[in-house]
Tab-separated table of C-alpha atoms and ligand atoms in Angstrom:
chain	number	residue	atom	x	y	z
A	18	UNK	CA	23.667	30.568	63.158
A	19	UNK	CA	24.271	27.127	64.595
A	20	UNK	CA	21.884	25.916	67.272
A	21	UNK	CA	22.539	23.107	69.710
A	22	UNK	CA	20.041	21.812	72.258
A	23	UNK	CA	21.444	21.118	75.745
A	24	UNK	CA	18.134	20.842	77.560
A	25	UNK	CA	14.548	20.785	76.277
A	26	UNK	CA	12.542	19.493	79.242
A	27	UNK	CA	9.992	21.732	80.958
A	28	UNK	CA	9.253	22.325	84.617
A	29	UNK	CA	11.714	19.858	86.172
A	30	UNK	CA	14.495	17.578	84.954
A	31	UNK	CA	13.243	14.127	83.972
A	32	UNK	CA	16.155	11.757	83.348
A	33	UNK	CA	15.564	8.043	82.909
A	34	UNK	CA	15.072	5.285	80.378
A	35	UNK	CA	11.695	6.679	79.240
A	36	UNK	CA	13.207	10.013	78.187
A	37	UNK	CA	16.531	8.881	76.821
A	38	UNK	CA	15.905	9.819	73.183
A	39	UNK	CA	14.746	13.399	73.788
A	40	UNK	CA	16.547	14.016	77.074
A	41	UNK	CA	15.772	15.059	80.618
A	42	UNK	CA	17.662	18.333	81.178
A	43	UNK	CA	15.694	21.554	81.486
A	44	UNK	CA	15.827	24.446	79.018
A	45	UNK	CA	19.201	25.469	77.628
A	46	UNK	CA	20.071	26.232	73.996
A	47	UNK	CA	23.449	27.247	72.560
A	48	UNK	CA	23.563	29.562	69.569
A	49	UNK	CA	26.845	30.150	67.763
A	50	UNK	CA	26.921	33.171	65.493
A	51	UNK	CA	28.817	33.273	62.221
A	52	UNK	CA	31.418	35.604	63.787
A	53	UNK	CA	32.105	33.617	66.937
A	54	UNK	CA	29.296	34.992	69.083
A	55	UNK	CA	28.187	32.632	71.848
A	56	UNK	CA	24.601	33.169	72.944
A	57	UNK	CA	22.913	30.918	75.486
A	58	UNK	CA	19.126	30.802	75.717
A	59	UNK	CA	18.083	30.010	79.298
A	60	UNK	CA	20.127	28.312	82.000
A	61	UNK	CA	18.246	25.171	82.972
A	62	UNK	CA	20.133	22.044	83.967
A	63	UNK	CA	21.438	21.764	80.384
A	64	UNK	CA	23.729	24.715	81.206
A	65	UNK	CA	26.011	22.404	83.199
A	66	UNK	CA	27.170	20.235	80.255
A	67	UNK	CA	27.134	23.300	77.985
A	68	UNK	CA	29.496	25.104	80.375
A	69	UNK	CA	31.865	22.137	80.367
A	70	UNK	CA	31.788	22.125	76.583
A	71	UNK	CA	32.517	25.865	76.311
A	72	UNK	CA	35.459	25.704	78.727
A	73	UNK	CA	36.783	22.633	76.920
A	74	UNK	CA	37.074	24.420	73.576
A	75	UNK	CA	40.647	24.621	72.249
A	76	UNK	CA	40.376	28.418	72.296
A	77	UNK	CA	37.537	29.118	74.767
A	78	UNK	CA	35.395	32.165	74.173
A	79	UNK	CA	35.914	35.031	76.622
A	80	UNK	CA	32.385	36.366	76.313
A	81	UNK	CA	29.036	34.670	76.726
A	82	UNK	CA	25.642	36.375	76.440
A	83	UNK	CA	22.961	34.552	78.396
A	84	UNK	CA	19.408	35.475	77.416
A	85	UNK	CA	16.913	34.470	80.097
A	86	UNK	CA	13.254	34.284	79.102
A	87	UNK	CA	12.164	34.469	82.747
A	88	UNK	CA	13.282	33.370	86.175
A	89	UNK	CA	11.246	30.246	86.824
A	90	UNK	CA	13.705	27.835	88.328
A	91	UNK	CA	13.706	25.374	85.420
A	92	UNK	CA	15.279	28.159	83.336
A	93	UNK	CA	17.794	29.268	85.964
A	94	UNK	CA	18.821	26.258	88.039
A	95	UNK	CA	21.866	25.449	85.885
A	96	UNK	CA	23.508	28.860	86.383
A	97	UNK	CA	25.408	27.859	89.515
A	98	UNK	CA	26.873	24.849	87.701
A	99	UNK	CA	27.667	26.794	84.502
A	100	UNK	CA	31.476	26.609	84.409
A	101	UNK	CA	32.060	30.029	82.776
A	102	UNK	CA	30.630	31.780	85.852
A	103	UNK	CA	33.538	30.328	87.875
A	104	UNK	CA	36.237	31.652	85.509
A	105	UNK	CA	37.784	35.091	86.161
A	106	UNK	CA	38.664	35.190	82.453
A	107	UNK	CA	35.032	35.216	81.447
A	108	UNK	CA	32.795	38.151	80.641
A	109	UNK	CA	29.211	37.040	81.180
A	110	UNK	CA	26.347	39.272	80.106
A	111	UNK	CA	22.994	38.206	81.494
A	112	UNK	CA	19.870	39.617	79.851
A	113	UNK	CA	16.352	39.097	81.129
A	114	UNK	CA	12.849	40.514	81.390
A	115	UNK	CA	12.512	43.878	83.149
A	116	UNK	CA	10.375	43.968	86.269
A	117	UNK	CA	9.026	46.908	88.273
A	118	UNK	CA	9.425	44.862	91.470
A	119	UNK	CA	13.163	44.155	91.612
A	120	UNK	CA	16.259	44.363	89.429
A	121	UNK	CA	17.359	41.367	87.370
A	122	UNK	CA	20.360	40.616	89.611
A	123	UNK	CA	18.224	40.858	92.751
A	124	UNK	CA	15.722	38.412	91.305
A	125	UNK	CA	18.416	35.942	90.193
A	126	UNK	CA	20.075	36.204	93.614
A	127	UNK	CA	16.851	35.016	95.228
A	128	UNK	CA	17.917	31.605	93.958
A	129	UNK	CA	21.668	32.205	93.651
A	130	UNK	CA	22.421	32.852	97.355
A	131	UNK	CA	22.259	30.986	100.690
A	132	UNK	CA	20.368	29.042	101.815
A	133	UNK	CA	19.335	27.777	98.351
A	134	UNK	CA	22.889	28.015	96.928
A	135	UNK	CA	26.122	28.174	98.955
A	136	UNK	CA	27.645	31.189	97.171
A	137	UNK	CA	26.106	34.621	96.659
A	138	UNK	CA	25.769	35.849	93.085
A	139	UNK	CA	27.992	38.878	93.866
A	140	UNK	CA	30.883	36.580	94.813
A	141	UNK	CA	31.388	34.629	91.574
A	142	UNK	CA	34.761	35.068	89.813
A	143	UNK	CA	33.457	35.891	86.321
A	144	UNK	CA	32.862	39.500	85.329
A	145	UNK	CA	29.079	39.414	85.255
A	146	UNK	CA	26.855	42.243	84.092
A	147	UNK	CA	23.077	42.341	84.106
A	148	UNK	CA	20.851	43.960	81.519
A	149	UNK	CA	17.119	44.443	81.274
A	150	UNK	CA	16.182	43.220	77.796
A	151	UNK	CA	15.640	46.510	75.888
A	152	UNK	CA	12.364	47.384	74.216
A	153	UNK	CA	14.175	48.078	70.952
A	154	UNK	CA	16.345	45.554	69.088
A	155	UNK	CA	20.040	45.493	69.992
A	156	UNK	CA	23.067	43.710	68.661
A	157	UNK	CA	25.366	41.048	70.054
A	158	UNK	CA	28.218	40.935	67.546
A	159	UNK	CA	26.577	40.479	64.170
A	160	UNK	CA	23.313	39.143	65.617
A	161	UNK	CA	20.330	41.439	66.033
A	162	UNK	CA	18.277	40.467	69.056
A	163	UNK	CA	14.686	41.466	69.819
A	164	UNK	CA	12.791	40.708	73.021
A	165	UNK	CA	9.083	41.090	73.668
A	166	UNK	CA	6.847	40.185	76.602
A	167	UNK	CA	4.806	37.018	76.056
A	168	UNK	CA	1.876	35.433	77.885
A	169	UNK	CA	3.167	33.442	80.868
A	170	UNK	CA	2.847	33.997	84.640
A	171	UNK	CA	5.367	36.636	85.802
A	172	UNK	CA	7.619	38.820	83.679
A	173	UNK	CA	8.532	36.685	80.645
A	174	UNK	CA	9.959	37.491	77.234
A	175	UNK	CA	10.606	35.616	74.022
A	176	UNK	CA	13.575	36.310	71.769
A	177	UNK	CA	14.130	36.732	68.050
A	178	UNK	CA	17.686	36.434	66.715
A	179	UNK	CA	18.461	37.608	63.197
A	180	UNK	CA	21.733	37.262	61.347
A	181	UNK	CA	22.578	37.370	57.672
A	182	UNK	CA	18.917	37.231	56.679
A	183	UNK	CA	18.186	34.180	58.838
A	184	UNK	CA	15.874	34.175	61.862
A	185	UNK	CA	15.656	32.056	64.990
A	186	UNK	CA	12.700	32.600	67.339
A	187	UNK	CA	12.845	31.247	70.883
A	188	UNK	CA	9.399	31.407	72.433
A	189	UNK	CA	9.089	29.000	75.309
A	190	UNK	CA	6.822	29.058	78.335
A	191	UNK	CA	4.031	30.606	76.332
A	192	UNK	CA	0.238	30.315	76.359
A	193	UNK	CA	-0.768	32.258	73.243
A	194	UNK	CA	-4.326	30.907	73.244
A	195	UNK	CA	-5.197	32.277	76.689
A	196	UNK	CA	-8.319	34.370	76.059
A	197	UNK	CA	-7.681	34.288	72.303
A	198	UNK	CA	-8.924	32.219	69.395
A	199	UNK	CA	-5.673	31.786	67.479
A	200	UNK	CA	-7.464	31.063	64.225
A	201	UNK	CA	-9.699	34.139	64.366
A	202	UNK	CA	-7.547	36.768	66.103
A	203	UNK	CA	-5.875	39.588	64.209
A	204	UNK	CA	-2.141	38.984	64.191
A	205	UNK	CA	-1.412	42.046	66.341
A	206	UNK	CA	-3.494	40.394	69.094
A	207	UNK	CA	-1.507	37.159	69.103
A	208	UNK	CA	1.133	37.002	71.848
A	209	UNK	CA	4.573	36.270	70.405
A	210	UNK	CA	3.491	36.786	66.790
A	211	UNK	CA	6.047	39.490	65.954
A	212	UNK	CA	8.850	37.400	67.444
A	213	UNK	CA	7.961	34.316	65.440
A	214	UNK	CA	6.701	35.788	62.167
A	215	UNK	CA	8.316	33.963	59.240
A	216	UNK	CA	11.142	32.614	61.372
A	217	UNK	CA	13.355	30.031	59.724
A	218	UNK	CA	13.217	28.115	62.981
A	219	UNK	CA	10.716	28.618	65.795
A	220	UNK	CA	11.554	26.877	69.063
A	221	UNK	CA	8.246	26.798	70.950
A	222	UNK	CA	6.808	25.450	74.169
A	223	UNK	CA	4.811	22.240	73.559
A	224	UNK	CA	3.884	21.240	77.084
A	225	UNK	CA	0.388	19.756	76.891
A	226	UNK	CA	-1.867	17.470	74.933
A	227	UNK	CA	-5.315	18.878	74.133
A	228	UNK	CA	-6.792	16.859	77.009
A	229	UNK	CA	-4.148	17.978	79.514
A	230	UNK	CA	-4.558	21.626	78.548
A	231	UNK	CA	-8.233	21.582	79.488
A	232	UNK	CA	-7.180	21.081	83.118
A	233	UNK	CA	-4.341	23.642	82.965
A	234	UNK	CA	-5.806	26.789	81.409
A	235	UNK	CA	-3.849	29.793	82.683
A	236	UNK	CA	-0.787	27.785	83.704
A	237	UNK	CA	1.258	29.472	81.000
A	238	UNK	CA	1.689	26.720	78.426
A	239	UNK	CA	-0.029	25.652	75.179
A	240	UNK	CA	-1.586	22.494	73.843
A	241	UNK	CA	-0.348	20.781	70.691
A	242	UNK	CA	-3.337	22.302	68.860
A	243	UNK	CA	-2.296	25.806	69.938
A	244	UNK	CA	1.291	25.175	68.834
A	245	UNK	CA	0.049	24.062	65.420
A	246	UNK	CA	-2.193	27.126	65.096
A	247	UNK	CA	0.575	29.464	66.233
A	248	UNK	CA	3.076	28.019	63.735
A	249	UNK	CA	0.480	28.305	60.967
A	250	UNK	CA	-0.480	31.893	61.780
A	251	UNK	CA	3.156	32.960	62.210
A	252	UNK	CA	4.067	31.294	58.881
A	253	UNK	CA	7.256	29.779	60.231
A	254	UNK	CA	9.456	27.574	58.111
A	255	UNK	CA	10.421	24.991	60.728
A	256	UNK	CA	9.011	24.361	64.190
A	257	UNK	CA	10.872	22.711	67.039
A	258	UNK	CA	8.620	21.382	69.812
A	259	UNK	CA	10.304	22.270	73.115
A	260	UNK	CA	9.778	22.374	76.905
A	261	UNK	CA	8.504	18.809	77.045
A	262	UNK	CA	6.339	17.933	80.036
A	263	UNK	CA	8.341	15.825	82.525
A	264	UNK	CA	5.639	13.123	82.413
A	265	UNK	CA	5.829	12.741	78.622
A	266	UNK	CA	8.028	9.855	77.552
A	267	UNK	CA	9.722	9.548	74.180
A	268	UNK	CA	6.860	7.661	72.538
A	269	UNK	CA	4.317	10.212	73.704
A	270	UNK	CA	6.399	13.053	72.254
A	271	UNK	CA	6.408	11.233	68.907
A	272	UNK	CA	2.623	10.963	69.109
A	273	UNK	CA	2.318	14.676	69.974
A	274	UNK	CA	4.372	15.524	66.882
A	275	UNK	CA	1.709	13.731	64.839
A	276	UNK	CA	-0.955	15.859	66.515
A	277	UNK	CA	0.916	19.076	65.740
A	278	UNK	CA	1.254	18.007	62.099
A	279	UNK	CA	-2.447	17.265	61.868
A	280	UNK	CA	-3.153	20.899	62.780
A	281	UNK	CA	-0.250	22.268	60.738
A	282	UNK	CA	-0.203	20.052	57.642
A	283	UNK	CA	3.251	20.716	56.193
A	284	UNK	CA	6.082	18.479	55.039
A	285	UNK	CA	6.771	16.349	58.124
A	286	UNK	CA	10.449	17.271	58.320
A	287	UNK	CA	9.452	20.867	59.086
A	288	UNK	CA	8.222	19.760	62.521
A	289	UNK	CA	10.962	18.574	64.867
A	290	UNK	CA	10.846	17.298	68.437
A	291	UNK	CA	13.682	19.002	70.353
A	292	UNK	CA	16.240	16.457	71.510
A	293	UNK	CA	19.255	16.935	73.712
A	294	UNK	CA	22.395	17.017	71.587
A	295	UNK	CA	20.532	17.951	68.391
A	296	UNK	CA	22.291	20.478	66.202
A	297	UNK	CA	20.558	22.500	63.533
A	298	UNK	CA	21.727	25.221	61.178
A	299	UNK	CA	19.534	28.274	60.862
B	305	LIG	ZN1	9.660	26.428	82.069
B	306	LIG	ZN1	7.857	29.265	83.254
């Protein structure tokens, strides 16, 4: 699988000279399978340039599978500007966390309808279908996908993508240490563990410093120390720090990488700060 980062900022877009190296767009990751599958993880503002890129391909794909972790606006706000949704040629499958309150399309339409957006979700030209992420693994082309609920306010899932013996875990917006000592807990009690276990690449929320977390317990995000402990317990190969706080500039993200490595003492190149435009083979 080939992974490309189109947006790695958390909470709200943060463009500007202080964030130019790691980028200001909110969550959006492109995954290309070995058999032409196009999977998109979340539809933050990074979905706009990704959509342009997909439609600009010499032979554009006719099918895109969009896997939404949850419906907080930083993960959804790019959908209206995602070019494939405006193409009648396109088959767009949108997957997301089940909810007992309302269907996935109803919840997306809360944002994707007037007065917040000029067009209603039911009126877009693409052939869009909505799917609750199943409890059991399913396949998209040659990629096996698993989804499991993770600790974050509101219905939220993480995803595990497996293909040809390689594993990508996408676990963002995640507070695994809430009510849990990550060093002492049995693995079955650690939120997100099964998704991340022995992944070749884990993309994980890295929103707070240790000091910031102390004032944000229960907000749904981890500290650098929790990310280090989670990566260690889940025995991942590589970790990509993701969902950067909008107040964290490039230099601070470099410093936070050092803090993660002090709690997860591995070869430094196994810990990566997600950057817009970065491509990585899994
Ligand atoms: Zn978020
Ligand atoms: Zn969130």
